[in-house]
Coordinates of C-alpha atoms and ligand atoms in Angstrom, one line a residue:
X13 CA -9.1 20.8 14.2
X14 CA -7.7 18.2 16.6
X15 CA -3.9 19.0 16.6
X16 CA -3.3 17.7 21.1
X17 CA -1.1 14.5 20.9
X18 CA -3.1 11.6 20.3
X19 CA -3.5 8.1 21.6
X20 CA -2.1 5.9 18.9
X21 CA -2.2 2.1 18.8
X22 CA 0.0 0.0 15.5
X23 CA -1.3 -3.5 15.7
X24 CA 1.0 -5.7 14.0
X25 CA 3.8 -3.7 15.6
X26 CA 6.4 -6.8 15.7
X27 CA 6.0 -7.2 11.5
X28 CA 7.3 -5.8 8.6
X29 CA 5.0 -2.5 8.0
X30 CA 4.1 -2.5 11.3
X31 CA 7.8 -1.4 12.3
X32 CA 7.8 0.5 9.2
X33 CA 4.5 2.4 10.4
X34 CA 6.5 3.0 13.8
X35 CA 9.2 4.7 12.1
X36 CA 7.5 7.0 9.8
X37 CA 5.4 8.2 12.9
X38 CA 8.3 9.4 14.4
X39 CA 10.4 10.2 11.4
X40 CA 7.6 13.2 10.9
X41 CA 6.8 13.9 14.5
X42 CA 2.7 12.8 14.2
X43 CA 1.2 13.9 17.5
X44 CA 1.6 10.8 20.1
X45 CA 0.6 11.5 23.7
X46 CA 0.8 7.4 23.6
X47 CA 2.3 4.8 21.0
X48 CA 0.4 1.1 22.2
X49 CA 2.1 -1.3 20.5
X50 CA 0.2 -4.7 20.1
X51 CA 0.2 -8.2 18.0
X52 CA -0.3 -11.6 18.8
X53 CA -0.5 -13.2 22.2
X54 CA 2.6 -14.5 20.8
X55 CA 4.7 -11.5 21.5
X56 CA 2.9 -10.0 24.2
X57 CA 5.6 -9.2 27.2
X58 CA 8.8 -9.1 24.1
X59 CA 9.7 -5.6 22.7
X60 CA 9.8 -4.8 19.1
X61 CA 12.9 -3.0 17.8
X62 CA 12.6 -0.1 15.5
X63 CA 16.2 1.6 15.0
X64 CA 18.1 1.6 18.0
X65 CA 14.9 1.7 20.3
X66 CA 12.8 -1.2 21.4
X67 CA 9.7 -0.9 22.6
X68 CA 6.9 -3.2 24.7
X69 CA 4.4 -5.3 22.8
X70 CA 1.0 -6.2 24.2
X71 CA -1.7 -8.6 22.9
X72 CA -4.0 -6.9 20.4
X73 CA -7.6 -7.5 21.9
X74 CA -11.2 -6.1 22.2
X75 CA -10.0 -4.5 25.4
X76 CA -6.4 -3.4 24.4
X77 CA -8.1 0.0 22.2
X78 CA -9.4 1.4 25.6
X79 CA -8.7 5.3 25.4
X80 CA -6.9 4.5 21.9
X81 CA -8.0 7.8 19.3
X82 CA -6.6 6.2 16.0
X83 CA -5.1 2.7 15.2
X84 CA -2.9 1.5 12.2
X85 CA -3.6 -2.0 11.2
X86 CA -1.2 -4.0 9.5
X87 CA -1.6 -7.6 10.9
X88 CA -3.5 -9.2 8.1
X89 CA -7.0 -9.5 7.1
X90 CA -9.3 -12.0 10.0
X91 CA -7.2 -9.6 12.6
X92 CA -8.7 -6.3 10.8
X93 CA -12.0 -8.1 10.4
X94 CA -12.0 -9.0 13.7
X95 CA -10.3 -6.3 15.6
X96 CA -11.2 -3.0 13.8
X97 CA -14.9 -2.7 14.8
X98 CA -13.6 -3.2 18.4
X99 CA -11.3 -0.4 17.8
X100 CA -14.2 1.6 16.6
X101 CA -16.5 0.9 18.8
X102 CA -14.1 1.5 21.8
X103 CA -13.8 4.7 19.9
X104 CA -10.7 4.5 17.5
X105 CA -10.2 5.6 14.3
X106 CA -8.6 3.2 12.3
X107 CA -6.6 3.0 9.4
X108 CA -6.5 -0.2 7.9
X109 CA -3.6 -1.8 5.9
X110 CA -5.0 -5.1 5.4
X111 CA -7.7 -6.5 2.5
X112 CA -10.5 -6.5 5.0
X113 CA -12.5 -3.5 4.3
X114 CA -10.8 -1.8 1.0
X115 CA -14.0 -2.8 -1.4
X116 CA -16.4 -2.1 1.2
X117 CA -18.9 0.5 -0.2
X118 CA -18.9 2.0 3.1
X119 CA -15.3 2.2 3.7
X120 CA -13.0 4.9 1.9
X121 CA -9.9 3.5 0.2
X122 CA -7.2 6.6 0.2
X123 CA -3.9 7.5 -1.6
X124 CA -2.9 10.7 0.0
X125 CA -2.3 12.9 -3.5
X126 CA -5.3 11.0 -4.9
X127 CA -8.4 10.7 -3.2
X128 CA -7.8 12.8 0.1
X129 CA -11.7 13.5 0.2
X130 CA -13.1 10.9 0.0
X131 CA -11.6 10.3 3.5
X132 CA -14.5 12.4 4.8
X133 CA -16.9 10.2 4.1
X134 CA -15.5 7.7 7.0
X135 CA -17.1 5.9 10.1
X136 CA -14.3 4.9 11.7
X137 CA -12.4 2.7 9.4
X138 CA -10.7 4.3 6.3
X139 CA -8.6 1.2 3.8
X140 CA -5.3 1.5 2.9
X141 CA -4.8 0.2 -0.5
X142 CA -2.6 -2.9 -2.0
X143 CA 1.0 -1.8 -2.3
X144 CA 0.7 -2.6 -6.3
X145 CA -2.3 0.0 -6.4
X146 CA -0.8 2.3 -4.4
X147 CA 2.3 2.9 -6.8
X148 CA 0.3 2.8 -9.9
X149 CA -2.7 5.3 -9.4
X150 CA -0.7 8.4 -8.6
X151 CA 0.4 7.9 -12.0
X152 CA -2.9 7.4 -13.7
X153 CA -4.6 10.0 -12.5
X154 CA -2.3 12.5 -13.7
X155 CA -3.4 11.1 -17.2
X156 CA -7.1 10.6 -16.0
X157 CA -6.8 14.3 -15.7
X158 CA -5.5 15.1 -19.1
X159 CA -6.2 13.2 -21.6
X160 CA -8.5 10.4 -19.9
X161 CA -8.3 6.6 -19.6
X162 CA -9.0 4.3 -21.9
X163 CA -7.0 1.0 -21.2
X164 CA -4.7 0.1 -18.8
X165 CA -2.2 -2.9 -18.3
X166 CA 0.3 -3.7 -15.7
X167 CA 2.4 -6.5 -15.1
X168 CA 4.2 -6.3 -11.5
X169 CA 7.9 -7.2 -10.2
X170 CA 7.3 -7.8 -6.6
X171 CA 9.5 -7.7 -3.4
X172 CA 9.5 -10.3 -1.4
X173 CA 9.0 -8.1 1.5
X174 CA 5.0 -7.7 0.3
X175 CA 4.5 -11.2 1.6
X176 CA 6.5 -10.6 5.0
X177 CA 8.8 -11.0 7.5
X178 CA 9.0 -15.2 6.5
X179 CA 9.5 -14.5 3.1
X180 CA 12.4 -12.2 3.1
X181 CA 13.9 -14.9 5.9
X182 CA 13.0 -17.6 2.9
X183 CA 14.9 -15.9 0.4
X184 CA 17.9 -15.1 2.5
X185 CA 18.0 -19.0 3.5
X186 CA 17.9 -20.1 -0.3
X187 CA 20.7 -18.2 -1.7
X188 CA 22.7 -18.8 1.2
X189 CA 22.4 -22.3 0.4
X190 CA 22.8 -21.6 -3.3
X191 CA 26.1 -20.2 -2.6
X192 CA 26.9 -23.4 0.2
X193 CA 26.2 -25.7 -3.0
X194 CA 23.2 -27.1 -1.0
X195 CA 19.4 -27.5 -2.1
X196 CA 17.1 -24.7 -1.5
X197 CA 13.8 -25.2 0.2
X198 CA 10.6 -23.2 0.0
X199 CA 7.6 -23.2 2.1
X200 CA 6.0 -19.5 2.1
X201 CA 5.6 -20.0 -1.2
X202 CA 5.2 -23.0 -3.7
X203 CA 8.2 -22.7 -5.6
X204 CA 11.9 -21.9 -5.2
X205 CA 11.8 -17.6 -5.5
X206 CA 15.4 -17.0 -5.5
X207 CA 17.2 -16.4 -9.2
X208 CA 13.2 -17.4 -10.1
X209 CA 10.0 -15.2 -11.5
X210 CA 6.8 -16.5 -10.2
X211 CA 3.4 -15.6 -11.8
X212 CA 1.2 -16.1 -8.5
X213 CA 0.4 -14.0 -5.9
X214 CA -1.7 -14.1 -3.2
X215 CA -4.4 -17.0 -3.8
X216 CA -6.4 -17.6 -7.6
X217 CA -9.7 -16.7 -8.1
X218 CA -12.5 -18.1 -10.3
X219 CA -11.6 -15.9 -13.0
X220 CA -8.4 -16.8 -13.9
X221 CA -6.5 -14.1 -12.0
X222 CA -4.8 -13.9 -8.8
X223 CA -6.1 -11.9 -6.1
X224 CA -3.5 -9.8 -6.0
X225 CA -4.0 -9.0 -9.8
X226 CA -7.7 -8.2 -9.1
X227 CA -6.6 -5.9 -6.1
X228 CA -4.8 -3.9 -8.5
X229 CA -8.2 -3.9 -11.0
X230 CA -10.9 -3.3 -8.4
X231 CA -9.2 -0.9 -6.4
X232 CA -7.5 1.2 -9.3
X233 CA -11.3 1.8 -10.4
X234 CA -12.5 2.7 -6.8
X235 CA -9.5 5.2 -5.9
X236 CA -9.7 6.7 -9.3
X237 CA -13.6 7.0 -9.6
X238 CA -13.6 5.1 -12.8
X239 CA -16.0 2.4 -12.2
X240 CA -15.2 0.9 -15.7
X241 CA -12.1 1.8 -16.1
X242 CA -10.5 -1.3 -19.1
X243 CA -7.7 -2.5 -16.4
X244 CA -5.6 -5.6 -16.7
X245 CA -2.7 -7.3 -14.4
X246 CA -0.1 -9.9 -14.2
X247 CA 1.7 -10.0 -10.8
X248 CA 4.8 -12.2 -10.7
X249 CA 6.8 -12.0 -7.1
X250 CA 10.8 -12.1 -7.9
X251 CA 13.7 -12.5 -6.1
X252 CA 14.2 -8.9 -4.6
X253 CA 13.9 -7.7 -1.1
X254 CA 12.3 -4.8 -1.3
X255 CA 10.7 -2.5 -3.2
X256 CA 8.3 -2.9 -6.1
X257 CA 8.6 -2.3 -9.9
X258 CA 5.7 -2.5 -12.5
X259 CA 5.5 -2.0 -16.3
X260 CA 2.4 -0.4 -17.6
X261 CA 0.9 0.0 -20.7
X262 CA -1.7 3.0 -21.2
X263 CA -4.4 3.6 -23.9
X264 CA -5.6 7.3 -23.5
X265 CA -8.9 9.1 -24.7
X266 CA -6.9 11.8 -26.2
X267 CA -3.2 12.4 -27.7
X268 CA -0.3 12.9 -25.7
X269 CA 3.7 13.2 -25.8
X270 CA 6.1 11.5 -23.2
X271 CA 7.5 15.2 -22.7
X272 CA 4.0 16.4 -21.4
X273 CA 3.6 13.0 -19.5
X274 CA 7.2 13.4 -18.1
X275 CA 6.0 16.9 -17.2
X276 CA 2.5 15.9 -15.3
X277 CA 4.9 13.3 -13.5
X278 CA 6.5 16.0 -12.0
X279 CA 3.4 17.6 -10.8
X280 CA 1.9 15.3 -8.6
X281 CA 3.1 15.3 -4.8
X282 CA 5.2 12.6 -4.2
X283 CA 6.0 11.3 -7.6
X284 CA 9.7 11.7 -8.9
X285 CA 10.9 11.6 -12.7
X286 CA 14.0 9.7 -13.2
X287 CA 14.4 9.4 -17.1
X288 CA 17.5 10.2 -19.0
X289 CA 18.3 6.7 -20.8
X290 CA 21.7 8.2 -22.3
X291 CA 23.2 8.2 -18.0
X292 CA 21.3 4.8 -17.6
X293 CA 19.0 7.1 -15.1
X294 CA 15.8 5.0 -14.5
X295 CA 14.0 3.7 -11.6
X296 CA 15.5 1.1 -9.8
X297 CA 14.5 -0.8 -6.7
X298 CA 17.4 -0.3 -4.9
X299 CA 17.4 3.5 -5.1
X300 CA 13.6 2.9 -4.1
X301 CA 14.3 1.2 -1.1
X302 CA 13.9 3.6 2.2
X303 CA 12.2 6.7 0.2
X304 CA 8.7 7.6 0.2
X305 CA 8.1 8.7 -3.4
X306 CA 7.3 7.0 -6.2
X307 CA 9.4 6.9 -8.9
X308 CA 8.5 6.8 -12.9
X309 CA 10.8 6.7 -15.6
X310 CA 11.4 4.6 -19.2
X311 CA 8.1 7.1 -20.6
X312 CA 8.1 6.4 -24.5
X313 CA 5.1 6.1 -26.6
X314 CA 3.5 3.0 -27.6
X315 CA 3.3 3.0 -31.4
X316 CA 1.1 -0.1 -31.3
X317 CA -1.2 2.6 -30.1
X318 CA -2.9 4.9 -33.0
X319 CA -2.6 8.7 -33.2
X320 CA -0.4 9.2 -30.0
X321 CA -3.0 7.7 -27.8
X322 CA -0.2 5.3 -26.0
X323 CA 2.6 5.2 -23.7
X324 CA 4.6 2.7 -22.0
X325 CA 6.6 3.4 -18.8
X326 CA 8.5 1.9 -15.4
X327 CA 6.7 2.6 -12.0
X328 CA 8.9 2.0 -8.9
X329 CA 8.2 2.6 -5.2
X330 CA 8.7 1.1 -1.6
X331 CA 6.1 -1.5 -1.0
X332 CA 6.7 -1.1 2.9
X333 CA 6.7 2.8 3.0
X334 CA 4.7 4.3 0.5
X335 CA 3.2 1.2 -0.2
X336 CA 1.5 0.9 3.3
X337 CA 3.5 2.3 6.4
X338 CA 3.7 5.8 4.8
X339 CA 0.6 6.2 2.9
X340 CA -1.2 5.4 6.2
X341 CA 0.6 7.7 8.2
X342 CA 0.0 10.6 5.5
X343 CA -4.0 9.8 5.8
X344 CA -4.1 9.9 9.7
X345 CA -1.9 13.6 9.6
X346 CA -4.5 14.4 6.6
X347 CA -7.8 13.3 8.8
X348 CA -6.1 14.6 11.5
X349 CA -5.4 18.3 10.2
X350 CA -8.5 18.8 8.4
X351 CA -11.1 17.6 11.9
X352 CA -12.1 14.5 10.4
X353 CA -10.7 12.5 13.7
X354 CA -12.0 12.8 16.9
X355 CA -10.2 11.9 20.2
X356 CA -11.8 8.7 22.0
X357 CA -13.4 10.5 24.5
X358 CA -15.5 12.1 21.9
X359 CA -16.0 9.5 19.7
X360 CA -17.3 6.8 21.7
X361 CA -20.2 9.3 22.5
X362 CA -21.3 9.5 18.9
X363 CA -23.6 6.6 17.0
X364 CA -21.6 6.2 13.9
X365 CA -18.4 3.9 15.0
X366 CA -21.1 1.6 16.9
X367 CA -23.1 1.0 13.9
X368 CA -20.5 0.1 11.5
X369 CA -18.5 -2.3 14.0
X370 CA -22.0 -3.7 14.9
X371 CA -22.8 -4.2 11.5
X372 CA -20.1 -7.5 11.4
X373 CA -19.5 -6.2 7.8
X374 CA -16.6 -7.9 5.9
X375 CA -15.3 -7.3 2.6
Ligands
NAP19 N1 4.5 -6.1 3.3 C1 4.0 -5.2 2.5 O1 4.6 -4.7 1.5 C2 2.5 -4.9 2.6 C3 2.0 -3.9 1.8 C4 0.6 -3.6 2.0 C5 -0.1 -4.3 2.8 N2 0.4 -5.3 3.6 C6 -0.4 -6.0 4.5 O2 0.0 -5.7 5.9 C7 -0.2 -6.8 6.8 C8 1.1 -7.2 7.5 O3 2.1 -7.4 6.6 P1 3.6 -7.6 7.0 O4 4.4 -7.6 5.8 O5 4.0 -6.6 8.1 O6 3.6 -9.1 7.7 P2 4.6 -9.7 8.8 O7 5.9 -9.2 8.7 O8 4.4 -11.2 8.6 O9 3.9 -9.3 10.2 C9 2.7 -9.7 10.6 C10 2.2 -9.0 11.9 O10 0.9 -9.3 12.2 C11 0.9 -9.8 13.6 N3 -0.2 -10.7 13.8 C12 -0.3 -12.0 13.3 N4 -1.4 -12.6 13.8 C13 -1.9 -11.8 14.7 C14 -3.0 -11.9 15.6 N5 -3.8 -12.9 15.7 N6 -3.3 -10.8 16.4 C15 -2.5 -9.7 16.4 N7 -1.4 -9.6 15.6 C16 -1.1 -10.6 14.7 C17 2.3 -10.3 13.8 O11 2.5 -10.4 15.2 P3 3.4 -11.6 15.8 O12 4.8 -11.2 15.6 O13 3.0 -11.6 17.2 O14 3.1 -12.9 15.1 C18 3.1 -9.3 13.1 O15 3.2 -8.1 13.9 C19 -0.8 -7.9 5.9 O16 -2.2 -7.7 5.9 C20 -0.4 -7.5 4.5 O17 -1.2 -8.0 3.5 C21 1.7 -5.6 3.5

C-alpha cells in the first residue's frame, strides 16, 4: 500500500473544479509531498487563489508531469485527450474529470460508493463521471439492489457553475443589468439564462438529445453494470449558481414503499435523506452548496406505475464537489489505500501506462 506523500499535479488549477479539487485535497489532508499546479500558457507565472492562499501556476505540458505520481484533470476534454497519456506515460496516474475517456472500454468510470472496483482494472487513466451521473447513480443502485431497474427518467435543474467560471460571470452580469433597467446580453450560451429555463446543454446529437442528456444514459448504464438499462433525460441549465437538482422517475422490477426507499437512502455512504414535507424539509440547492453528500428527498410513489413498482423523488448535490472535485479526490485516497497507485518512479518502469497513452485512444 502506498501511503508516503505523493507527487500531485491539478491541471486546470486556475478553474472552477480545479480550485474545488485543490481545496478538497487539503480539506482531508491527501498525502502531498508536492501540489503542481498547471493550466494554460495563459496563466503560467499568475497564482491561483484557493481560500486565503494563492499558489503558482505553470503551463500544463508533455514535460510539466515529470516526477508527477497522480494528476486530476479538470481542464476540458482536447486537454485530457491530449495531456493524459503524457501524464501516463511520464508515469502519472490520472484521474480524469473531463468527457475524454469516460466511455472508453478500457477506461474505468468510478463513483466512490458505487463502482470502487472497478477502479482496479486501470492503466493509468481512471474517468470521472458527468456531474448529472454522478448525483443520480448512488441513488439507483440502492434500488438496483433491491428490487431492480426497470425504467428510469430524469429531467435535470442545472447550475450554471457546470459550464464554468464564464458562465457564472454571465449570469452575475445579466441580473445586474436586470436590476440597472438595462438589456442583458448572453454569449456562453445562446439565450438569456437569467429568470430563464433552457432545454440545451452541452452540444445536440443525431438523436435528438443533447450530449449532456446522453452522458447521463450511457454512463448511468456503465457505472451501474446495466448495459440496457431503459434510461431517459431532459437537461435544462437554469438560473442558479451552484449546485444541481434533478427529478426522477423510476419503474422497478419488484414492489416497493417510499418508507423502505427512504430507508436504503440512508444506507449508502454519502447520501442524506431530507424528507419531512409537513417542516417544508426537502433538498434545496442552497443547502447543497459547499457539502459533499448528495441529498434525496420528495420520495412518493408513482401511481401511474402498477402494483407499487414506481416512485418519484428530488436528487440534489454540489456539481463542483461531489459532482467532480470530491468524487475525484475520494477515488485517488481509494486507489491510493488499497495499492492500486504506484509512485512515478515505479510506474514509468512498467509497460501498461505506455501502451495506453501510445495507443492515441479517444473517446
Ligand atoms: N463545473 C462543473 O460542475 C463540472 C463538473 C464535472 C465536470 N466538469 C468538467 O471539468 C472541466 C473544467 O470545468 P470548470 O468548470 O472548472 O471550467 P473553468 O472554470 O472554465 O476552468 C477551465 C480550466 O481549464 C484550464 N484550461 C483551459 N485551456 C487549457 C489548456 N489548453 N491547457 C491547460 N489548461 C487549460 C483553464 O486554465 P486558464 O485559466 O489558464 O484558461 C482553467 O483552469 C471541464 O472538462 C468540464 O466539463 C465540470
Amino acid at each position: 500500500m502506498t501511503r508516503q506523500p505523493l507527487t500531485v499535479a491539478v491541471v486546470g488549477a486556475t478553474g472552477l473544479v480545479g480550485r474545488t479539487m485543490i481545496e478538497v485535497l487539503l480539506e482531508r489532508n491527501f498525502p502531498i509531498a508536492e501540489l503542481r499546479l498547471m493550466a494554460s500558457g495563459r496563466s503560467a507565472g499568475r497564482t491561483t487563489s484557493v481560500g486565503r492562499a494563492a499558489y503558482p501556476v505553470i503551463e500544463a505540458t508533455p514535460e510539466a508531469f515529470a516526477g508527477v505520481d497522480l494528476a486530476l484533470f479538470s481542464a476540458g476534454g482536447s486537454v485530457s485527450e491530449e495531456l493524459a497519456p503524457a501524464a501516463v506515460l511520464s508515469g502519472a496516474t490520472v484521474i480524469d474529470n473531463s468527457n475524454a475517456w469516460r466511455m472508453d472500454p478500457n477506461v474505468p468510470l468510478v463513483v466512490s460508493q458505487v463502482n470502487p472496483d472497478d477502479a482496479a482494472t486501470h492503466a493509468g487513466i481512471i474517468a470521472n463521471p458527468n456531474c448529472s451521473t454522478m448525483q443520480l447513480v448512488p441513488i439507483l443502485m440502492a434500488l438496483r439492489d433491491e428490487v431492480g431497474l426497470e425504467r428510469v427518467v430524469v429531467d435535470t435543474y442545472q447550475s450554471v457553475s457546470g459550464t464554468g467560471l464564464d458562465a457564472q460571470a454571465e449570469l452575475e452580469a445579466q441580473i445586474t443589468a436586470y436590476v440597472a433597467g438595462e438589456p442583458m446580453t448572453a454569449s456562453v450560451y445562446p439565450h438569456q439564462v437569467a429568470f430563464n429555463a433552457l432545454p440545451e446543454i452541452d452540444v445536440f446529437l443525431d438523436n435528438g438529445y443533447t450530449r449532456e442528456e446522453w452522458k447521463v444514459v450511457t454512463e448511468s448504464r456503465k457505472i451501474l453494470h446495466l448495459p440496457d438499462l431503459r434510461i431517459s433525460c431532459t437537461a435544462v441549465r437554469i438560473p442558479v449558481f451552484v449546485s444541481h437538482s434533478e427529478a426522477v422517475h423510476v419503474e422497478t422490477h419488484r414492489a416497493i414503499t417510499p418508507d423502505r426507499a427512504r430507508a436504503l437512502f440512508a444506507a449508502v455512504p454519502g447520501v442524506v435523506v431530507r424528507d419531512d414535507p409537513a417542516t417544508h424539509d426537502y433538498p434545496l440547492a442552497t443547502d447543497a452548496t459547499g457539502r459533499d453528500e448528495v441529498f434525496v428527498g420528495r420520495v412518493r410513489q408513482d401511481p401511474s406505475i402498477p402494483d407499487g413498482r414506481g416512485l418519484a423523488l428530488w436528487v440534489v448535490s454540489d456539481n463542483l464537489r461531489k459532482g467532480a472535485a470530491t468524487n475525484a479526490v475520494e477515488i485517488a485516497e481509494l486507489i491510493v489505500d488499497r495499492g492500486w497507485i504506484r509512485p512515478a518512479a515505479e510506474r514509468r518502469a512498467r509497460p501498461e501506462g505506455a501502451s495506453l497513452a501510445a495507443s492515441g485512444r479517444k473517446a
